[in-house]
Amino acid sequence: MANTDIPAAAGNSLAAVQPKRRAKNRPGESQHSRRRLEAVEQQVKALHYRKMGLTYAEIADRLGMGSPQAAWNAVESALKRTLQEPADVVRKLELGRLDAMFIPVYINACRGDLAALSAALNIMTRRARLLGLDAPLKTENRTDLNANSATGIMVVGGVMSPEDWAAAAKVQQEAITSGD
């Protein structure tokens, strides 16, 4: 177990009391540096302990971490890594397939083949969706109630033009008056 003694602060210096924060991603540091590999190993151990049912405080104690929050962060990082890596592999495989399909289709589309043009656009759409390039569509979910609500017509903004609203109100009003 790691030594977790807190050193005594020298004088009244606030800097002596504050823990030094290390940068998560050090510029120029290799992805396979000793520090990063040790961090990944600690995250894997933390995840293993969590699967065994240990609390975050117990995990922090066993791994010599400063707090249960540090143990939680380690478990979260390990979970993200285990889910992200297989997804990245599948994404690269799919992108390779789409790229291979796109080249001959694109050549035919440039020659004026309308079916190839449609296929090229479908491949481009799929590729953009896979890479998350398309912004989510904004949808407006609102209901406007106006004078037509007295006739029982609910007007939904953006669905009917004002002329259509008036025609629908007239048809409904005629149905109401002829039914009396």
GROMACS .gro file of C-alpha atoms in nm:
model
  180
    1MET     CA    1   0.000   0.000   0.000
    2ALA     CA    2   0.133   0.344  -0.089
    3ASN     CA    3   0.227   0.594   0.175
    4THR     CA    4  -0.051   0.851   0.204
    5ASP     CA    5   0.101   1.075   0.475
    6ILE     CA    6   0.041   1.443   0.413
    7PRO     CA    7   0.361   1.647   0.449
    8ALA     CA    8   0.348   1.938   0.689
    9ALA     CA    9   0.314   2.277   0.523
   10ALA     CA   10   0.623   2.490   0.540
   11GLY     CA   11   0.534   2.827   0.689
   12ASN     CA   12   0.213   2.994   0.584
   13SER     CA   13   0.270   2.937   0.213
   14LEU     CA   14  -0.055   2.844   0.043
   15ALA     CA   15   0.141   2.675  -0.238
   16ALA     CA   16   0.288   2.430   0.011
   17VAL     CA   17  -0.061   2.316   0.111
   18GLN     CA   18  -0.216   2.297  -0.238
   19PRO     CA   19  -0.158   1.972  -0.427
   20LYS     CA   20   0.025   2.012  -0.754
   21ARG     CA   21  -0.194   1.929  -1.051
   22ARG     CA   22  -0.034   1.740  -1.332
   23ALA     CA   23  -0.148   1.796  -1.686
   24LYS     CA   24  -0.348   1.500  -1.819
   25ASN     CA   25  -0.198   1.522  -2.164
   26ARG     CA   26   0.157   1.641  -2.157
   27PRO     CA   27   0.257   1.792  -2.491
   28GLY     CA   28   0.514   1.578  -2.667
   29GLU     CA   29   0.468   1.284  -2.432
   30SER     CA   30   0.438   0.949  -2.605
   31GLN     CA   31   0.111   0.759  -2.585
   32HIS     CA   32   0.323   0.468  -2.465
   33SER     CA   33   0.526   0.654  -2.203
   34ARG     CA   34   0.587   0.484  -1.872
   35ARG     CA   35   0.361   0.728  -1.689
   36ARG     CA   36   0.068   0.671  -1.925
   37LEU     CA   37   0.108   0.294  -1.920
   38GLU     CA   38   0.114   0.296  -1.540
   39ALA     CA   39  -0.200   0.511  -1.537
   40VAL     CA   40  -0.379   0.266  -1.766
   41GLU     CA   41  -0.266  -0.025  -1.549
   42GLN     CA   42  -0.404   0.152  -1.240
   43GLN     CA   43  -0.734   0.215  -1.419
   44VAL     CA   44  -0.761  -0.153  -1.509
   45LYS     CA   45  -0.694  -0.250  -1.146
   46ALA     CA   46  -0.955   0.000  -1.026
   47LEU     CA   47  -1.210  -0.143  -1.269
   48HIS     CA   48  -1.127  -0.496  -1.151
   49TYR     CA   49  -1.177  -0.396  -0.787
   50ARG     CA   50  -1.505  -0.226  -0.872
   51LYS     CA   51  -1.626  -0.543  -1.045
   52MET     CA   52  -1.540  -0.729  -0.724
   53GLY     CA   53  -1.780  -0.497  -0.541
   54LEU     CA   54  -1.537  -0.271  -0.357
   55THR     CA   55  -1.644   0.084  -0.282
   56TYR     CA   56  -1.456   0.375  -0.433
   57ALA     CA   57  -1.306   0.454  -0.093
   58GLU     CA   58  -1.176   0.096  -0.066
   59ILE     CA   59  -1.037   0.111  -0.419
   60ALA     CA   60  -0.863   0.440  -0.345
   61ASP     CA   61  -0.715   0.290  -0.029
   62ARG     CA   62  -0.588  -0.025  -0.206
   63LEU     CA   63  -0.436   0.164  -0.496
   64GLY     CA   64  -0.294   0.449  -0.289
   65MET     CA   65  -0.511   0.714  -0.448
   66GLY     CA   66  -0.583   1.040  -0.274
   67SER     CA   67  -0.962   1.014  -0.266
   68PRO     CA   68  -1.265   0.808  -0.363
   69GLN     CA   69  -1.317   1.061  -0.646
   70ALA     CA   70  -0.980   0.961  -0.794
   71ALA     CA   71  -1.089   0.596  -0.784
   72TRP     CA   72  -1.417   0.685  -0.951
   73ASN     CA   73  -1.228   0.874  -1.224
   74ALA     CA   74  -1.001   0.574  -1.280
   75VAL     CA   75  -1.299   0.337  -1.312
   76GLU     CA   76  -1.478   0.574  -1.550
   77SER     CA   77  -1.168   0.610  -1.768
   78ALA     CA   78  -1.126   0.232  -1.785
   79LEU     CA   79  -1.491   0.186  -1.880
   80LYS     CA   80  -1.469   0.448  -2.154
   81ARG     CA   81  -1.151   0.292  -2.289
   82THR     CA   82  -1.296  -0.060  -2.300
   83LEU     CA   83  -1.605   0.063  -2.487
   84GLN     CA   84  -1.428   0.315  -2.714
   85GLU     CA   85  -1.151   0.094  -2.854
   86PRO     CA   86  -1.378  -0.172  -3.012
   87ALA     CA   87  -1.604   0.102  -3.150
   88ASP     CA   88  -1.302   0.273  -3.309
   89VAL     CA   89  -1.193  -0.051  -3.474
   90VAL     CA   90  -1.539  -0.111  -3.620
   91ARG     CA   91  -1.563   0.252  -3.732
   92LYS     CA   92  -1.228   0.228  -3.917
   93LEU     CA   93  -1.337  -0.096  -4.083
   94GLU     CA   94  -1.665   0.057  -4.200
   95LEU     CA   95  -1.492   0.371  -4.327
   96GLY     CA   96  -1.250   0.156  -4.528
   97ARG     CA   97  -1.540  -0.032  -4.683
   98LEU     CA   98  -1.723   0.290  -4.770
   99ASP     CA   99  -1.409   0.438  -4.924
  100ALA     CA  100  -1.356   0.127  -5.137
  101MET     CA  101  -1.718   0.138  -5.259
  102PHE     CA  102  -1.711   0.511  -5.323
  103ILE     CA  103  -1.424   0.526  -5.577
  104PRO     CA  104  -1.587   0.336  -5.868
  105VAL     CA  105  -1.928   0.484  -5.793
  106TYR     CA  106  -1.784   0.837  -5.792
  107ILE     CA  107  -1.614   0.783  -6.129
  108ASN     CA  108  -1.944   0.673  -6.285
  109ALA     CA  109  -2.130   0.958  -6.116
  110CYS     CA  110  -1.886   1.209  -6.270
  111ARG     CA  111  -1.963   1.057  -6.612
  112GLY     CA  112  -2.331   1.144  -6.566
  113ASP     CA  113  -2.473   0.811  -6.443
  114LEU     CA  114  -2.770   0.919  -6.230
  115ALA     CA  115  -2.792   0.584  -6.046
  116ALA     CA  116  -2.423   0.615  -5.955
  117LEU     CA  117  -2.481   0.973  -5.844
  118SER     CA  118  -2.756   0.857  -5.609
  119ALA     CA  119  -2.535   0.576  -5.476
  120ALA     CA  120  -2.246   0.820  -5.424
  121LEU     CA  121  -2.468   1.054  -5.225
  122ASN     CA  122  -2.590   0.762  -5.013
  123ILE     CA  123  -2.232   0.656  -4.941
  124MET     CA  124  -2.137   1.014  -4.854
  125THR     CA  125  -2.437   1.043  -4.622
  126ARG     CA  126  -2.349   0.719  -4.446
  127ARG     CA  127  -1.986   0.826  -4.409
  128ALA     CA  128  -2.084   1.166  -4.266
  129ARG     CA  129  -2.323   1.000  -4.019
  130LEU     CA  130  -2.055   0.751  -3.912
  131LEU     CA  131  -1.806   1.031  -3.850
  132GLY     CA  132  -2.065   1.251  -3.678
  133LEU     CA  133  -2.020   1.531  -3.931
  134ASP     CA  134  -2.390   1.609  -3.967
  135ALA     CA  135  -2.536   1.842  -3.710
  136PRO     CA  136  -2.851   1.705  -3.549
  137LEU     CA  137  -3.169   1.826  -3.711
  138LYS     CA  138  -3.344   2.094  -3.512
  139THR     CA  139  -3.710   2.024  -3.464
  140GLU     CA  140  -3.954   2.269  -3.322
  141ASN     CA  141  -4.215   2.121  -3.096
  142ARG     CA  142  -4.471   2.391  -3.037
  143THR     CA  143  -4.842   2.433  -3.062
  144ASP     CA  144  -5.000   2.765  -3.149
  145LEU     CA  145  -5.353   2.818  -3.032
  146ASN     CA  146  -5.529   3.105  -3.201
  147ALA     CA  147  -5.883   3.211  -3.292
  148ASN     CA  148  -5.938   2.882  -3.475
  149SER     CA  149  -5.917   2.694  -3.145
  150ALA     CA  150  -6.275   2.803  -3.077
  151THR     CA  151  -6.385   2.590  -3.373
  152GLY     CA  152  -6.199   2.288  -3.242
  153ILE     CA  153  -5.904   2.312  -3.479
  154MET     CA  154  -5.565   2.292  -3.320
  155VAL     CA  155  -5.309   2.478  -3.526
  156VAL     CA  156  -4.960   2.330  -3.519
  157GLY     CA  157  -4.697   2.577  -3.630
  158GLY     CA  158  -4.510   2.487  -3.945
  159VAL     CA  159  -4.746   2.210  -4.055
  160MET     CA  160  -5.027   2.405  -4.226
  161SER     CA  161  -5.020   2.731  -4.415
  162PRO     CA  162  -5.256   3.008  -4.303
  163GLU     CA  163  -5.472   2.942  -4.610
  164ASP     CA  164  -5.499   2.573  -4.517
  165TRP     CA  165  -5.594   2.672  -4.162
  166ALA     CA  166  -5.871   2.895  -4.288
  167ALA     CA  167  -6.002   2.624  -4.525
  168ALA     CA  168  -5.998   2.363  -4.247
  169ALA     CA  169  -6.179   2.599  -4.011
  170LYS     CA  170  -6.443   2.669  -4.275
  171VAL     CA  171  -6.500   2.296  -4.343
  172GLN     CA  172  -6.529   2.222  -3.972
  173GLN     CA  173  -6.760   2.519  -3.914
  174GLU     CA  174  -6.987   2.398  -4.197
  175ALA     CA  175  -6.990   2.049  -4.047
  176ILE     CA  176  -7.086   2.190  -3.708
  177THR     CA  177  -7.366   2.411  -3.845
  178SER     CA  178  -7.511   2.142  -4.074
  179GLY     CA  179  -7.517   1.892  -3.787
  180ASP     CA  180  -7.738   2.114  -3.567
   0.00000   0.00000   0.00000
